[in-house]
Amino acid sequence: MGNDKLKNIALKDIQIKDSFWNKYIDLVDDVILPYQWELINDRVEDAEKSYCIRNLRIAAKKEEGEHGGMVFQDTDVAKWLEAVGYSLAKKKNAELEKIADEAIDLIADAQCPDGYFNTYFTITGKPRWSNLFEGHELYTAGHLIEAAVSYYEATGKKKILEVSCKFADNIYDVFGKEEGKCHGYPGHPEIELALVKLYKVTGEKKYLELADYFVRERGKKPCYFLGEEGMKNGDYFFPEFADFDMDYAQADKPIKEQTKAEGHAVRAVYLYSAMADLAAEYHDEELLHQCEELWENIVQRKMYITGSIGSASYGERFTTDYDLPNNTNYSESCAAIGLAMFSNRMFQITKDGKYMDIVEKALYNTLLSGIAMDGRHFFYVNPLEVVPEVAEHNPTMRHVKTTRQKWFGVACCPTNIARTLASLGNYMYAVSENTLYSNLFINSEIHAELSNGTVEISIDADYPKSGEVSYKVTQEKACEFTLAIRKPEYSANTTVKVNGVETEYTLDKGYIYLNRVWEPQDEVIVVFDVEFRFVHCNPRVRDNIGKIALMKGPWVYCLEEIDNGEYLNSIKVDENCKVQALYDENLLCGTMCAVFSGERIDYDKAGNTLYENSKPSYKPVTLKAIPYCEWNNRGKGEMIVWMREA
Amino acid sequence: MGNDKLKNIALKDIQIKDSFWNKYIDLVDDVILPYQWELINDRVEDAEKSYCIRNLRIAAKKEEGEHGGMVFQDTDVAKWLEAVGYSLAKKKNAELEKIADEAIDLIADAQCPDGYFNTYFTITGKPRWSNLFEGHELYTAGHLIEAAVSYYEATGKKKILEVSCKFADNIYDVFGKEEGKCHGYPGHPEIELALVKLYKVTGEKKYLELADYFVRERGKKPCYFLGEEGMKNGDYFFPEFADFDMDYAQADKPIKEQTKAEGHAVRAVYLYSAMADLAAEYHDEELLHQCEELWENIVQRKMYITGSIGSASYGERFTTDYDLPNNTNYSESCAAIGLAMFSNRMFQITKDGKYMDIVEKALYNTLLSGIAMDGRHFFYVNPLEVVPEVAEHNPTMRHVKTTRQKWFGVACCPTNIARTLASLGNYMYAVSENTLYSNLFINSEIHAELSNGTVEISIDADYPKSGEVSYKVTQEKACEFTLAIRKPEYSANTTVKVNGVETEYTLDKGYIYLNRVWEPQDEVIVVFDVEFRFVHCNPRVRDNIGKIALMKGPWVYCLEEIDNGEYLNSIKVDENCKVQALYDENLLCGTMCAVFSGERIDYDKAGNTLYENSKPSYKPVTLKAIPYCEWNNRGKGEMIVWMREA
């Protein structure tokens, strides 16, 4: 591992104009950020109360009242602010900047003189740091820091950064290995990766050291949470936490001994993201190897085909290898985002395309299934099979919502989706000294500063509707640099043409490296194989035995009741059937549908007794599937990803 | 509906000597009752504390201390005492009677001067009847009354009956339609059916009226539980009850409007049992019809093939029609017993064999799966598919135990199983004026008083290992009476021979009626078709689409890991395969196994990636299935009932 961890291209230097992604990205500025501002101000009817701004006003003594909402309620305004920062980085917006500055003023006013910031503990007067296991103070601090870095980088305004540094200094004084300091660490990791960001933007080494402390102290024996100062013995904010063992919070063993992904899925991937950051900063090969092991454990044992994670609702957590039920799973939107964050970091350290394959999977499927195409409704939980009648009457599935919701009491997902969409560019490209990495094939124009000079490229793509991606050099001067194009693992046949001439290429860890002196108007055309394909699951996943899923490029497809009637799991499909691609420009703002044949049980001929029935008859049927990410945009109904194989 | 509700034969007049049932019944006297006595005295190591006897001693002021265990803890001693009554009715046992009398003395001493009895409320001093929704006082009273009736009928001793009558009188004074009385009713039905029993043994009409009041008041608007006096607003014994709607307790609508089985499964079937009792006592055709509708809704929409009910763990409840998941279900042992109780009552009113088919299904499968063959370990929850690794790591299944437990904090099931095994005779036979009904084909000798005289019959059976059942008349005098033999619905070919001559018969609601003057040594031989058969489920049950189950007579079969390796749901079976019956006298005290061919995934050839795998290869396999009721008697392992159909 060298010193050459890849870097992002500044968001302002990436202009996205994509037929698929702009359906969502445009919502961020036009709908989501203004709407979420209304939400956190409690001005949206019929939505769950947020209390966010009100809590800030109360803590700032501008209003009287009690704290509302969860102990970590401040994170909603922080994640909103972080998204605003990304948005402003891309495009000035005076009105948005004005309300963001108002929110920042409120945050600064709500900050305690010693730097501490948390409206819950300030308003209630409960003792600070008294319940690290579930009090979420350090988690909340982490989101504030991430917001500050984003907003500062976008606007150059220092106020929120100074608030965050003052808070981070306060935390540094409280926590650490040294005698007299608290030897605790957060129940919910988040601050660790935020502190690395803060270190990078300020150059202040102690923030990196604090992140390192929080990560490496974790899980040491005896466990802090079970000790006298720890919080696993007392009053609970969340009664169910009494049930949870230390593996829930990745604190059951020292961090260096953790090689299998365990516990609460979001906590896990936020922690692993910080571990990757620290591995890079400290050139810690051992820690990096451990991150690879954890990542492999997730991706080859514990991840849904949609890139979501968290097989169980209770504990919102990982369970055991190959346990991937399709209808009782949690698959939180935030956890898929966290997996993308972790994977992106691993790619930037290792330059291995396998990590970006998973980023692509998570973003094209679960990130987007988390948000309705109106930008105003969200899923927290992303099942792969839903029967509304059952989900609404069987409490085993009471975490599953059968339509997206306006807001949630715990609203981590909507703001997380917003900040991820707003910063999509960070996943699309990366640069090393003189190499430009192209990871996601999204129609865009970029400007990048490489060691040999300025590079400008126009990427023309309609991916994964089409597998053809064109890179046109648009800069004015010739420049020698390397263009590294990710070849997705799924693409069986991939061709590369440079200026119309098919070019041999070799792959290095999933990348096609093209080095030359690029002249203006040079063009690379890569064609990936995005034909529809039926995918088998590892048969150790019991829930998918005898089933297949349909994919096109990174898109996982699903059947919906509105297109295919009810009893979707009575349908059988032959993996050798021909799948017709049918682009419907009127459906869901333009969607690539799949049409294919199958058979289904003929319920008209089914008996009425419960048991001792005759074998059911099947009849042929024409099926229509749409990308999973766009399901549930046409009302409530059944949905299924894994279909029975004929 | 006439006046001729069928009656039981006294337990003392039924001698059971059955190769299958005595494996369990003999345990009641030899193991279970003595063991449960030790348990409720907290003298069994490593078992959960019962506190039962200790609570009685504290309430009786013979000991100081706090109440231990649940608010309904007294029911464990009551159900034990009820079982003791049935046991003593069959066979004198001075030692058992002595400890039972001691328990009765304690109960009497713990009773309040005004008749009220409940150790929880007495010891804690909490206000009586202050939380009918979940306080279980009336439920606890019901079990005391059932115990009293059983013990009195067995021994003729009146003490416990008098305690119960005094308590029932107290309840009668507190509850009722009349002004000044409390208009409440129990959150958990049970007292209603108990009061009918008490009425029948004492002839005291007011107990019947009180049962009738409790049933008919239920669900009236506005709902008592939601009113000022009601308990659904306050402090909870069980925090999750805050989540539950009134349908949980069958109180969401007036009882006459309830036609679909809803809510907590045990509550439901205890309530419906009382409704059937009242329909019979009051000759209420409408109520009876309603009971039929409820029963049909359960049996044709909401019952597992094993006769268990309750599809969801949270709320231990019914969900929606055809929602029968195999691995997350509750299927409480007590609920299957309650379904047998309800069905038996419906049979006794209607003389329809369909009800006894379900009694047989529940008893031969779930009653017995609830108890280990050592008589000392019990299942509360009875899934149809278990993968221990998943059940132990995915909290969605945290209610599922992967081995039977010694005792439970809530120990309703072990005592319920004991009282049912001890009173099995009540399900085996019934009599009307001059007709003897034979329902369960269990090797036994009976003595019955019919209107034309005494009848004695020896039933020779090894059912369902064999389908041949012989009835030999052993009385000394000829007697004209009708022998009514249930023909199980599943039996495709049934032959009847009287004294060696094959006899034509017609069926009346599932019964073969044979009327003649029976001479001593006359013999009827009935042969039912108990060949192994593969059963399809209604395809509206999504969880069983594409699957089949193996049955023999009423026995449902299952595959266990110990016989068939892991990944049981990778196995495919052709419904036309030949099934070989293999009786193994060394297995599980003698068990009828099924041996047949199938195919399974060859995991040696399976890839290691999670997705994008090749189609799995299958290899032929010889399978061995055992009766479901005997699973998990050879250690922890996978188990499956519904197998994939080839």
Short mmCIF file of N, CA and C in Angstrom, two decimals, chain B residues 289-391:
data_model
loop_
_atom_site.label_atom_id
_atom_site.label_comp_id
_atom_site.label_asym_id
_atom_site.label_seq_id
_atom_site.Cartn_x
_atom_site.Cartn_y
_atom_site.Cartn_z
N HIS B 289 -74.06 -21.75 14.55
CA HIS B 289 -73.68 -21.51 13.16
C HIS B 289 -72.42 -20.63 13.09
N GLN B 290 -72.41 -19.65 13.98
CA GLN B 290 -71.25 -18.77 14.05
C GLN B 290 -69.98 -19.55 14.42
N CYS B 291 -70.15 -20.46 15.37
CA CYS B 291 -69.01 -21.31 15.76
C CYS B 291 -68.52 -22.12 14.55
N GLU B 292 -69.47 -22.62 13.76
CA GLU B 292 -69.08 -23.39 12.57
C GLU B 292 -68.28 -22.52 11.61
N GLU B 293 -68.76 -21.28 11.44
CA GLU B 293 -68.07 -20.37 10.53
C GLU B 293 -66.64 -20.09 11.02
N LEU B 294 -66.53 -19.83 12.31
CA LEU B 294 -65.20 -19.56 12.89
C LEU B 294 -64.30 -20.77 12.72
N TRP B 295 -64.87 -21.94 12.98
CA TRP B 295 -64.08 -23.17 12.88
C TRP B 295 -63.62 -23.39 11.44
N GLU B 296 -64.53 -23.19 10.50
CA GLU B 296 -64.17 -23.35 9.08
C GLU B 296 -63.10 -22.35 8.68
N ASN B 297 -63.21 -21.14 9.20
CA ASN B 297 -62.21 -20.12 8.87
C ASN B 297 -60.82 -20.55 9.35
N ILE B 298 -60.79 -21.11 10.55
CA ILE B 298 -59.50 -21.61 11.05
C ILE B 298 -59.01 -22.77 10.19
N VAL B 299 -59.87 -23.76 10.04
CA VAL B 299 -59.42 -25.04 9.51
C VAL B 299 -59.14 -24.98 8.01
N GLN B 300 -59.84 -24.12 7.30
CA GLN B 300 -59.62 -24.02 5.85
C GLN B 300 -58.76 -22.83 5.45
N ARG B 301 -58.36 -22.00 6.40
CA ARG B 301 -57.57 -20.83 6.03
C ARG B 301 -56.35 -20.58 6.93
N LYS B 302 -56.40 -21.02 8.17
CA LYS B 302 -55.42 -20.53 9.14
C LYS B 302 -54.75 -21.61 9.99
N MET B 303 -54.85 -22.85 9.56
CA MET B 303 -54.31 -23.94 10.38
C MET B 303 -53.16 -24.62 9.65
N TYR B 304 -52.12 -24.92 10.38
CA TYR B 304 -51.02 -25.69 9.80
C TYR B 304 -51.45 -27.14 9.61
N ILE B 305 -50.76 -27.83 8.74
CA ILE B 305 -51.09 -29.22 8.46
C ILE B 305 -50.94 -30.08 9.71
N THR B 306 -50.19 -29.58 10.67
CA THR B 306 -49.98 -30.29 11.94
C THR B 306 -51.08 -29.99 12.96
N GLY B 307 -52.10 -29.23 12.54
CA GLY B 307 -53.19 -28.91 13.47
C GLY B 307 -52.83 -27.78 14.42
N SER B 308 -51.73 -27.10 14.14
CA SER B 308 -51.38 -25.98 15.01
C SER B 308 -51.88 -24.68 14.40
N ILE B 309 -51.99 -23.66 15.25
CA ILE B 309 -52.51 -22.37 14.80
C ILE B 309 -51.69 -21.24 15.44
N GLY B 310 -51.79 -20.06 14.79
CA GLY B 310 -51.03 -18.90 15.27
C GLY B 310 -49.84 -18.68 14.38
N SER B 311 -50.02 -17.93 13.28
CA SER B 311 -48.97 -17.79 12.27
C SER B 311 -47.87 -16.84 12.69
N ALA B 312 -48.15 -15.99 13.67
CA ALA B 312 -47.17 -14.97 14.04
C ALA B 312 -46.78 -15.07 15.50
N SER B 313 -45.50 -14.85 15.74
CA SER B 313 -44.98 -14.88 17.11
C SER B 313 -45.42 -13.64 17.89
N TYR B 314 -45.25 -12.48 17.27
CA TYR B 314 -45.60 -11.24 17.98
C TYR B 314 -47.13 -11.18 18.07
N GLY B 315 -47.62 -11.28 19.30
CA GLY B 315 -49.06 -11.39 19.49
C GLY B 315 -49.54 -12.83 19.52
N GLU B 316 -48.64 -13.77 19.26
CA GLU B 316 -48.97 -15.21 19.33
C GLU B 316 -50.31 -15.45 18.65
N ARG B 317 -50.41 -14.98 17.41
CA ARG B 317 -51.75 -14.76 16.89
C ARG B 317 -52.02 -15.29 15.48
N PHE B 318 -53.33 -15.29 15.18
CA PHE B 318 -53.75 -15.46 13.80
C PHE B 318 -53.34 -14.21 13.03
N THR B 319 -53.11 -14.36 11.74
CA THR B 319 -52.79 -13.20 10.91
C THR B 319 -53.89 -13.03 9.87
N THR B 320 -53.63 -13.44 8.64
CA THR B 320 -54.66 -13.31 7.62
C THR B 320 -54.81 -14.65 6.92
N ASP B 321 -55.89 -14.81 6.17
CA ASP B 321 -56.15 -16.08 5.51
C ASP B 321 -54.96 -16.55 4.68
N TYR B 322 -54.66 -17.81 4.79
CA TYR B 322 -53.62 -18.48 3.98
C TYR B 322 -52.21 -18.00 4.29
N ASP B 323 -52.03 -17.27 5.36
CA ASP B 323 -50.67 -16.85 5.74
C ASP B 323 -50.11 -17.87 6.72
N LEU B 324 -49.34 -18.81 6.21
CA LEU B 324 -48.86 -19.91 7.04
C LEU B 324 -47.36 -20.15 6.82
N PRO B 325 -46.55 -19.19 7.26
CA PRO B 325 -45.10 -19.38 7.13
C PRO B 325 -44.64 -20.55 8.00
N ASN B 326 -43.65 -21.29 7.51
CA ASN B 326 -43.26 -22.52 8.20
C ASN B 326 -42.16 -22.35 9.24
N ASN B 327 -41.43 -21.26 9.19
CA ASN B 327 -40.28 -21.14 10.10
C ASN B 327 -40.37 -19.97 11.08
N THR B 328 -41.30 -19.05 10.85
CA THR B 328 -41.44 -17.93 11.78
C THR B 328 -42.73 -18.02 12.58
N ASN B 329 -43.48 -19.09 12.38
CA ASN B 329 -44.79 -19.24 13.03
C ASN B 329 -44.68 -19.45 14.54
N TYR B 330 -45.83 -19.31 15.20
CA TYR B 330 -45.86 -19.52 16.63
C TYR B 330 -46.34 -20.95 16.93
N SER B 331 -47.55 -21.26 16.47
CA SER B 331 -48.05 -22.63 16.60
C SER B 331 -47.86 -23.15 18.01
N GLU B 332 -48.38 -22.39 18.95
CA GLU B 332 -48.20 -22.73 20.36
C GLU B 332 -48.89 -24.06 20.68
N SER B 333 -48.22 -24.86 21.48
CA SER B 333 -48.81 -26.14 21.89
C SER B 333 -50.19 -25.93 22.48
N CYS B 334 -50.35 -24.91 23.32
CA CYS B 334 -51.63 -24.64 23.96
C CYS B 334 -52.73 -24.32 22.95
N ALA B 335 -52.35 -23.67 21.86
CA ALA B 335 -53.35 -23.29 20.87
C ALA B 335 -53.87 -24.52 20.13
N ALA B 336 -52.99 -25.47 19.86
CA ALA B 336 -53.43 -26.71 19.22
C ALA B 336 -54.36 -27.48 20.16
N ILE B 337 -54.03 -27.45 21.44
CA ILE B 337 -54.90 -28.10 22.44
C ILE B 337 -56.25 -27.39 22.46
N GLY B 338 -56.23 -26.07 22.43
CA GLY B 338 -57.47 -25.30 22.41
C GLY B 338 -58.31 -25.59 21.17
N LEU B 339 -57.63 -25.79 20.05
CA LEU B 339 -58.37 -26.13 18.83
C LEU B 339 -59.02 -27.50 18.97
N ALA B 340 -58.32 -28.42 19.62
CA ALA B 340 -58.90 -29.74 19.88
C ALA B 340 -60.11 -29.63 20.82
N MET B 341 -59.99 -28.78 21.82
CA MET B 341 -61.11 -28.57 22.77
C MET B 341 -62.34 -28.02 22.04
N PHE B 342 -62.12 -27.00 21.23
CA PHE B 342 -63.20 -26.38 20.47
C PHE B 342 -63.83 -27.40 19.51
N SER B 343 -62.97 -28.14 18.81
CA SER B 343 -63.46 -29.10 17.81
C SER B 343 -64.24 -30.23 18.48
N ASN B 344 -63.74 -30.69 19.62
CA ASN B 344 -64.42 -31.77 20.33
C ASN B 344 -65.82 -31.34 20.76
N ARG B 345 -65.93 -30.11 21.23
CA ARG B 345 -67.25 -29.59 21.61
C ARG B 345 -68.18 -29.53 20.39
N MET B 346 -67.63 -29.07 19.27
CA MET B 346 -68.46 -28.95 18.07
C MET B 346 -68.93 -30.33 17.60
N PHE B 347 -68.05 -31.30 17.72
CA PHE B 347 -68.46 -32.67 17.39
C PHE B 347 -69.58 -33.14 18.31
N GLN B 348 -69.42 -32.87 19.59
CA GLN B 348 -70.41 -33.38 20.54
C GLN B 348 -71.79 -32.75 20.31
N ILE B 349 -71.80 -31.56 19.73
CA ILE B 349 -73.09 -30.93 19.42
C ILE B 349 -73.63 -31.41 18.07
N THR B 350 -72.75 -31.51 17.08
CA THR B 350 -73.21 -31.73 15.71
C THR B 350 -73.09 -33.17 15.23
N LYS B 351 -72.32 -33.96 15.95
CA LYS B 351 -72.00 -35.34 15.52
C LYS B 351 -71.38 -35.38 14.13
N ASP B 352 -70.63 -34.35 13.82
CA ASP B 352 -69.98 -34.30 12.51
C ASP B 352 -68.52 -34.69 12.65
N GLY B 353 -68.11 -35.71 11.89
CA GLY B 353 -66.76 -36.25 12.00
C GLY B 353 -65.67 -35.28 11.58
N LYS B 354 -66.03 -34.25 10.81
CA LYS B 354 -64.98 -33.31 10.37
C LYS B 354 -64.30 -32.67 11.56
N TYR B 355 -65.06 -32.50 12.63
CA TYR B 355 -64.46 -31.88 13.81
C TYR B 355 -63.44 -32.81 14.46
N MET B 356 -63.79 -34.10 14.50
CA MET B 356 -62.85 -35.04 15.12
C MET B 356 -61.63 -35.29 14.24
N ASP B 357 -61.78 -35.10 12.92
CA ASP B 357 -60.59 -35.17 12.05
C ASP B 357 -59.54 -34.16 12.52
N ILE B 358 -60.01 -33.00 12.92
CA ILE B 358 -59.08 -31.95 13.34
C ILE B 358 -58.55 -32.21 14.75
N VAL B 359 -59.42 -32.76 15.62
CA VAL B 359 -58.92 -33.19 16.94
C VAL B 359 -57.77 -34.16 16.74
N GLU B 360 -58.00 -35.14 15.87
CA GLU B 360 -56.99 -36.17 15.62
C GLU B 360 -55.69 -35.53 15.10
N LYS B 361 -55.83 -34.61 14.16
CA LYS B 361 -54.68 -33.94 13.56
C LYS B 361 -53.88 -33.19 14.63
N ALA B 362 -54.60 -32.46 15.47
CA ALA B 362 -53.91 -31.66 16.50
C ALA B 362 -53.23 -32.55 17.53
N LEU B 363 -53.90 -33.62 17.93
CA LEU B 363 -53.34 -34.48 18.98
C LEU B 363 -52.17 -35.31 18.47
N TYR B 364 -52.30 -35.89 17.27
CA TYR B 364 -51.25 -36.77 16.75
C TYR B 364 -50.01 -36.01 16.31
N ASN B 365 -50.12 -34.70 16.15
CA ASN B 365 -48.96 -33.96 15.65
C ASN B 365 -48.47 -32.92 16.66
N THR B 366 -49.24 -31.86 16.87
CA THR B 366 -48.69 -30.76 17.67
C THR B 366 -48.75 -31.02 19.17
N LEU B 367 -49.81 -31.65 19.67
CA LEU B 367 -49.80 -31.96 21.11
C LEU B 367 -48.52 -32.69 21.47
N LEU B 368 -48.18 -33.70 20.66
CA LEU B 368 -47.04 -34.54 21.01
C LEU B 368 -45.70 -33.90 20.64
N SER B 369 -45.68 -33.05 19.62
CA SER B 369 -44.40 -32.37 19.34
C SER B 369 -44.06 -31.44 20.49
N GLY B 370 -45.07 -31.07 21.28
CA GLY B 370 -44.85 -30.18 22.42
C GLY B 370 -44.08 -30.82 23.57
N ILE B 371 -43.95 -32.12 23.54
CA ILE B 371 -43.31 -32.81 24.68
C ILE B 371 -42.26 -33.79 24.20
N ALA B 372 -41.13 -33.79 24.90
CA ALA B 372 -40.08 -34.75 24.55
C ALA B 372 -40.47 -36.14 25.05
N MET B 373 -39.87 -37.13 24.47
CA MET B 373 -40.21 -38.49 24.86
C MET B 373 -39.68 -38.85 26.24
N ASP B 374 -38.95 -37.94 26.85
CA ASP B 374 -38.54 -38.18 28.24
C ASP B 374 -39.54 -37.56 29.23
N GLY B 375 -40.54 -36.84 28.70
CA GLY B 375 -41.56 -36.25 29.57
C GLY B 375 -41.08 -35.05 30.37
N ARG B 376 -39.85 -34.64 30.12
CA ARG B 376 -39.27 -33.58 30.96
C ARG B 376 -38.88 -32.33 30.19
N HIS B 377 -39.11 -32.32 28.90
CA HIS B 377 -38.74 -31.16 28.08
C HIS B 377 -39.89 -30.83 27.15
N PHE B 378 -40.06 -29.52 26.90
CA PHE B 378 -41.27 -29.10 26.21
C PHE B 378 -40.99 -28.03 25.16
N PHE B 379 -41.79 -28.06 24.11
CA PHE B 379 -41.83 -26.96 23.15
C PHE B 379 -43.07 -26.12 23.42
N TYR B 380 -42.88 -24.85 23.36
CA TYR B 380 -43.96 -23.89 23.43
C TYR B 380 -44.39 -23.57 21.99
N VAL B 381 -43.36 -23.44 21.15
CA VAL B 381 -43.52 -23.04 19.75
C VAL B 381 -43.20 -24.25 18.89
N ASN B 382 -44.02 -24.48 17.86
CA ASN B 382 -43.86 -25.68 17.05
C ASN B 382 -43.76 -25.36 15.57
N PRO B 383 -42.56 -24.95 15.15
CA PRO B 383 -42.36 -24.61 13.73
C PRO B 383 -42.42 -25.86 12.86
N LEU B 384 -42.61 -25.63 11.56
CA LEU B 384 -42.62 -26.75 10.60
C LEU B 384 -41.32 -26.83 9.82
N GLU B 385 -40.45 -25.88 10.09
CA GLU B 385 -39.16 -25.89 9.42
C GLU B 385 -38.17 -25.17 10.32
N VAL B 386 -37.09 -25.84 10.63
CA VAL B 386 -36.09 -25.24 11.52
C VAL B 386 -34.70 -25.46 10.97
N VAL B 387 -33.93 -24.39 10.94
CA VAL B 387 -32.49 -24.48 10.70
C VAL B 387 -31.85 -23.87 11.95
N PRO B 388 -31.30 -24.69 12.84
CA PRO B 388 -30.82 -24.16 14.13
C PRO B 388 -29.89 -22.97 14.00
N GLU B 389 -28.95 -23.05 13.06
CA GLU B 389 -27.99 -21.95 12.88
C GLU B 389 -28.73 -20.63 12.62
N VAL B 390 -29.78 -20.68 11.84
CA VAL B 390 -30.54 -19.47 11.54
C VAL B 390 -31.43 -19.10 12.72
N ALA B 391 -32.13 -20.07 13.27
CA ALA B 391 -33.05 -19.77 14.38
C ALA B 391 -32.30 -19.16 15.57
#
